Short mmCIF file of C-alpha atoms in Angstrom, two decimals:
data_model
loop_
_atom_site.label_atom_id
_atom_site.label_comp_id
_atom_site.label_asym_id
_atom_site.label_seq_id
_atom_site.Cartn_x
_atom_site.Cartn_y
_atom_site.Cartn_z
CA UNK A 189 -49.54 67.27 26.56
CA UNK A 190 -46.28 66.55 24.83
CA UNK A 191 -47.68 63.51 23.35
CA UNK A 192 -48.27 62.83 19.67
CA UNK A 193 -51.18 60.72 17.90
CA UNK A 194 -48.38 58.09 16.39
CA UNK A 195 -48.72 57.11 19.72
CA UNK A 196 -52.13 54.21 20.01
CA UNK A 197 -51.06 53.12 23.49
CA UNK A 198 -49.35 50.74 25.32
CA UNK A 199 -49.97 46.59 26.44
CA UNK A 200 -49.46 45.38 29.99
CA UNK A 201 -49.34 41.71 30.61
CA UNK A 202 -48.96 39.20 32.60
CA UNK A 203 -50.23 35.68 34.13
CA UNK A 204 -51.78 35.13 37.46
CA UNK A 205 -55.00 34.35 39.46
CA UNK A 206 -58.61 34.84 37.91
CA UNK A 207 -61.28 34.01 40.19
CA UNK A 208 -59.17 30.81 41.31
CA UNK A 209 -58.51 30.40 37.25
CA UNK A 210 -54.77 30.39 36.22
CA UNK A 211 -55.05 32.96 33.66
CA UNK A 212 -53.32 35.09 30.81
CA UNK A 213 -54.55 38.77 31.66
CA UNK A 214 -53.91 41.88 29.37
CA UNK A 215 -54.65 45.41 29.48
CA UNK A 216 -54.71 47.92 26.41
CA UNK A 217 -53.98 51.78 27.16
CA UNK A 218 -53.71 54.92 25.44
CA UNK A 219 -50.59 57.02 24.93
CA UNK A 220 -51.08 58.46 28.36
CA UNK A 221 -51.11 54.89 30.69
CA UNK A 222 -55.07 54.99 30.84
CA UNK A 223 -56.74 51.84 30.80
CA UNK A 224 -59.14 50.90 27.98
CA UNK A 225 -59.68 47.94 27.07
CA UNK A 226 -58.78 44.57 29.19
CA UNK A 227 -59.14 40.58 28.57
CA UNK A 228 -58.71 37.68 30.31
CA UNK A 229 -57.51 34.46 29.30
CA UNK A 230 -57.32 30.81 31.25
CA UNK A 231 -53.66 29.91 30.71
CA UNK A 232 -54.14 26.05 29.68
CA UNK A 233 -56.41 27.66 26.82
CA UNK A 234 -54.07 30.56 25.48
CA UNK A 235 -51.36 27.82 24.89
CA UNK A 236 -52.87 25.52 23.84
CA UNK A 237 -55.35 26.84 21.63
CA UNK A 238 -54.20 28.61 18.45
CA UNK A 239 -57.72 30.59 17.61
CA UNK A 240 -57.00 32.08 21.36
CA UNK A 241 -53.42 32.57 21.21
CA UNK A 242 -53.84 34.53 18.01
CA UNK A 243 -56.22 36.55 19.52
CA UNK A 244 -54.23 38.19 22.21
CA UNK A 245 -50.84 38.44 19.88
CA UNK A 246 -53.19 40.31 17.98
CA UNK A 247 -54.21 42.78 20.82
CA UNK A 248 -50.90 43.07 21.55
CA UNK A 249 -50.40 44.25 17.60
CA UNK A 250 -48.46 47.48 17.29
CA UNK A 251 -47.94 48.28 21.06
CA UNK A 252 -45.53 48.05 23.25
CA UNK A 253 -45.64 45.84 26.28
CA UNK A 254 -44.82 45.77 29.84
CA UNK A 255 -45.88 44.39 32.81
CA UNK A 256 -45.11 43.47 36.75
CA UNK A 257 -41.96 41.50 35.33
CA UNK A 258 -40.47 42.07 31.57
CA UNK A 259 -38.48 38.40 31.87
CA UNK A 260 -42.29 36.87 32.49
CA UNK A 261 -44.07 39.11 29.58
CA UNK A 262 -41.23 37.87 27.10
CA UNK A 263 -41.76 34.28 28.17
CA UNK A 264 -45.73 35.10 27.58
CA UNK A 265 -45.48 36.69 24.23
CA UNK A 266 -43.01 33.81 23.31
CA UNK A 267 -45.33 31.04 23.96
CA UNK A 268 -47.94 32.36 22.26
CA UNK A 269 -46.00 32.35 18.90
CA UNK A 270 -45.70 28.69 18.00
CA UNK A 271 -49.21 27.91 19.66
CA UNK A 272 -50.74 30.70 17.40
CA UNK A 273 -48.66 29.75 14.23
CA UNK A 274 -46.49 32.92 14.24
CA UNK A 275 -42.23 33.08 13.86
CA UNK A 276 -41.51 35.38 16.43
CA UNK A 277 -37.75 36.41 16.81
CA UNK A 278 -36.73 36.29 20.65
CA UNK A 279 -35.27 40.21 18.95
CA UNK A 280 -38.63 41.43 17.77
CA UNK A 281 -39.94 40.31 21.64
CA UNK A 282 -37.24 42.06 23.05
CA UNK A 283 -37.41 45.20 21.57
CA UNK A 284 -41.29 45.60 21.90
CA UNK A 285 -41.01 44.98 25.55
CA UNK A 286 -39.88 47.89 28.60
CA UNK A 287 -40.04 47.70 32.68
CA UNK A 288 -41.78 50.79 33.87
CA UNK A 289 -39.35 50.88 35.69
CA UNK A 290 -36.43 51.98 33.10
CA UNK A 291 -38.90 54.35 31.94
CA UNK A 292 -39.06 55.82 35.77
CA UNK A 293 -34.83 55.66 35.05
CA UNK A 294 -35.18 57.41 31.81
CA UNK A 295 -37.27 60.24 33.33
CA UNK A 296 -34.84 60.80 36.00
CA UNK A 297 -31.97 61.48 34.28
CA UNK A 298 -33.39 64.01 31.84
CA UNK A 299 -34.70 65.73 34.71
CA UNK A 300 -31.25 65.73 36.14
CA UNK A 301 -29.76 66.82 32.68
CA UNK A 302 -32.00 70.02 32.80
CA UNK A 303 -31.73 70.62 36.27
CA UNK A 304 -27.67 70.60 35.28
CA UNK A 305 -28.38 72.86 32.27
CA UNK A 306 -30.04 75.64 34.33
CA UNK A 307 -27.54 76.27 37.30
CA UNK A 308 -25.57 76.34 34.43
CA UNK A 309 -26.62 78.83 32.51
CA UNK A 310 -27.77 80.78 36.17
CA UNK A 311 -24.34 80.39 37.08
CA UNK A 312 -23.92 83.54 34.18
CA UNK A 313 -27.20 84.64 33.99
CA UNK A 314 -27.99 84.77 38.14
CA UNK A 315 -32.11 86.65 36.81
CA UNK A 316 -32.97 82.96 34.89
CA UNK A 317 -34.99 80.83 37.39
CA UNK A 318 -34.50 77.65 38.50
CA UNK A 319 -36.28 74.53 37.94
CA UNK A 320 -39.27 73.54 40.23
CA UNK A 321 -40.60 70.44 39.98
CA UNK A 322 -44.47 69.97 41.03
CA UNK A 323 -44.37 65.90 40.67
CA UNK A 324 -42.23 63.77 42.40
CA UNK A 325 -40.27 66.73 43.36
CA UNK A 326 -38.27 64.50 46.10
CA UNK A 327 -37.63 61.37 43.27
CA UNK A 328 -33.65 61.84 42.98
CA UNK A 329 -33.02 58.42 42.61
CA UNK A 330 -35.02 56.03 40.25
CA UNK A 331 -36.90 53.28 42.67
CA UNK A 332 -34.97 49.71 42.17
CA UNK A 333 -38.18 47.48 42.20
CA UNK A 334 -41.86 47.72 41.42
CA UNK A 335 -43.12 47.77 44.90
CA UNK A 336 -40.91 50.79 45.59
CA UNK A 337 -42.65 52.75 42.77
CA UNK A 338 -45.98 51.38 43.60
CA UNK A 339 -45.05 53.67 46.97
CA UNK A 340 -43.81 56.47 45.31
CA UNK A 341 -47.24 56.96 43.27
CA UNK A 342 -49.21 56.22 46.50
CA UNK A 343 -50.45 52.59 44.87
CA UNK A 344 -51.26 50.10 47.90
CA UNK A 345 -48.91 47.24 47.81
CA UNK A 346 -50.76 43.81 48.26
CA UNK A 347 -49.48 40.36 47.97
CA UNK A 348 -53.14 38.91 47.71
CA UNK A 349 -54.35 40.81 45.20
CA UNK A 350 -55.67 39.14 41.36
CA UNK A 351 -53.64 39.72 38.40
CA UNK A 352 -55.80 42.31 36.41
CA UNK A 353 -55.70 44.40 39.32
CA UNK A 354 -52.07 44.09 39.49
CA UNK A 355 -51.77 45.02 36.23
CA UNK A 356 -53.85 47.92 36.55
CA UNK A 357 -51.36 49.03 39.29
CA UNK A 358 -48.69 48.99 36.41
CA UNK A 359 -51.19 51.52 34.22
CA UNK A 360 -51.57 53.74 36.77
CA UNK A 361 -47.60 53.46 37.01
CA UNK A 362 -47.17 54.83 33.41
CA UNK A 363 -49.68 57.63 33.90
CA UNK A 364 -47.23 58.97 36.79
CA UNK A 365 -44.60 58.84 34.62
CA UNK A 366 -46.32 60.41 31.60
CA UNK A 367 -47.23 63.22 34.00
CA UNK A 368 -43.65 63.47 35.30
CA UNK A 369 -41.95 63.18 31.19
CA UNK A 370 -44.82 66.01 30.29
CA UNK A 371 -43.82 68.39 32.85
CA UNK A 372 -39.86 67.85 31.89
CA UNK A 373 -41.05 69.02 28.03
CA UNK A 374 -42.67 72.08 29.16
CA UNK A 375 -39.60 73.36 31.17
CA UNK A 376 -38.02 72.84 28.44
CA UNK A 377 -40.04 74.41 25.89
CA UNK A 378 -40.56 77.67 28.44
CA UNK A 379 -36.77 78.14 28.34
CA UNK A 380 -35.75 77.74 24.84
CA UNK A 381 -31.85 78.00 25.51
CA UNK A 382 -32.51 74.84 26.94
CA UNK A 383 -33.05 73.15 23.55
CA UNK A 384 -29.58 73.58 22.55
CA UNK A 385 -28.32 72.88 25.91
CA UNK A 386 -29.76 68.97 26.86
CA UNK A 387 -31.65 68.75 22.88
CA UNK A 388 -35.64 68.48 22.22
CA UNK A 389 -37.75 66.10 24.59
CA UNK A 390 -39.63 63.28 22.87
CA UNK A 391 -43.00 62.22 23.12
CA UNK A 392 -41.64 59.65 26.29
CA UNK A 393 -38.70 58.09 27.91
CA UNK A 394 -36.26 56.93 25.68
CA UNK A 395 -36.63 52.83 26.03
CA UNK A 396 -40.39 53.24 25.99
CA UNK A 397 -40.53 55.48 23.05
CA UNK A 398 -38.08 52.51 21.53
CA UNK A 399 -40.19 50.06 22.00
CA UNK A 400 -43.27 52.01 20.46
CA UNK A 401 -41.42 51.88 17.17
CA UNK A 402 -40.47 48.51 17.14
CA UNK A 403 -44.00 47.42 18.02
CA UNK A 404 -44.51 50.22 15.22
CA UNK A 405 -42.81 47.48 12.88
CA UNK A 406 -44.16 44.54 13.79
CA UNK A 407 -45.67 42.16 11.12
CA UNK A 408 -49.41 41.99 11.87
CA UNK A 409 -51.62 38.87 13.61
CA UNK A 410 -54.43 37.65 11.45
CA UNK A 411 -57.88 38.26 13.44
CA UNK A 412 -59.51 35.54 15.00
CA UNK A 413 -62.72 34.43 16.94
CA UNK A 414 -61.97 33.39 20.38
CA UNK A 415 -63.33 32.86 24.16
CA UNK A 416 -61.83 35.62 26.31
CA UNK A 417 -63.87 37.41 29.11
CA UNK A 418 -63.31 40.63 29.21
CA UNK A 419 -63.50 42.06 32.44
CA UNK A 420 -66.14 44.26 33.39
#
């Protein structure tokens, strides 16, 4: 693992059906995309109630967020401010918030920079090997919407389903691209010329490591009681 222990994980969120229930759901992960921790919400109660609405801007402290649609977690998180009390910038939103699906983009194109790097240098040095990729070894071209990655990892695509599990879709998501950044940092740090060549690979994909250390930043949410469920 490539990862580092700065790192507490990652918030996916969004707003959909609970059981029939309109509701606010949200996932916490660890570095790696694994689900931990989840909650859900009823949507007339998260904003309208500022006890509630604290609550989840305070799971959502110091992590980055994403979701099935960035536009719709930025309207979310953006709700929840005046509800719970809090001045949150439209900026400060932005900047803690990523699509999976940039970070897919991200991963792409560094693969594509070392892949470049190597027939490069074999170009001189025909005895250096080339790259071989063991995950998504066919992914040339990042996927332009979520249901196309949902393929790619081998995640069933289903119009019917409830919201947690379609945000669970979106951890699993991250874990395939974790695996995907952490093989990209050991090719790297097997072939050391390669440091100088495309630089040293970060912990993960550029706008999702961004977004860690703006969430990093982020004034904290006073606790609070509240009335989620957490699902089981």
């Amino acid at each position: 693992m490539s990862g580092s222990s700065a790192f507490i994980g990652t918030a996916i969120m969004g707003a959909g059906d609970d059981r029939g229930v309109p509701s606010l759901a949200l996932w916490q992960t660890d570095r790696r995309g694994r689900p931990g921790g989840a909650w859900m919400v009823p949507t007339a109660e998260a904003f309208t109630d500022p006890a509630t609405a604290r609550s989840v801007l305070e799971r959502l402290h110091g992590r980055p967020i994403t979701g099935t649609s960035v536009p719709l977690v930025r309207t979310l998180v953006g709700r929840l401010g005046p509800v719970a009390g809090h001045d949150l910038s439209v900026e400060d939103v932005r900047r803690r918030t990523f699509s999976v699906l940039d970070a897919v983009e991200d991963t792409v194109a560094r693969r594509a920079l070392v892949e470049t790097a190597v027939d490069r240098v074999r170009s001189v040095r025909p005895s250096v090997t080339p790259v071989e990729w063991r995950r998504g070894a066919s992914l040339i071209a990042p996927p332009r919407t979520l249901d196309e990655l949902r393929q790619i990892v081998g995640i069933a695509v289903s119009g019917a389903s409830d919201v947690a599990t379609e945000l669970l879709g979106v951890a699993h998501c991250l874990r395939w691209v974790v695996d995907l950044w952490d093989e990209i940092a050991a090719a790297v740090r097997r072939r050391t010329y390669l440091v100088g060549e495309v630089g040293p690979v970060g912990d993960l994909p550029a706008r999702w490591s961004a977004a860690h250390r703006a969430a990093a930043g982020a004034r904290p949410t006073p606790p609070t009681s509240n009335r989620e469920r957490t699902v089981p």
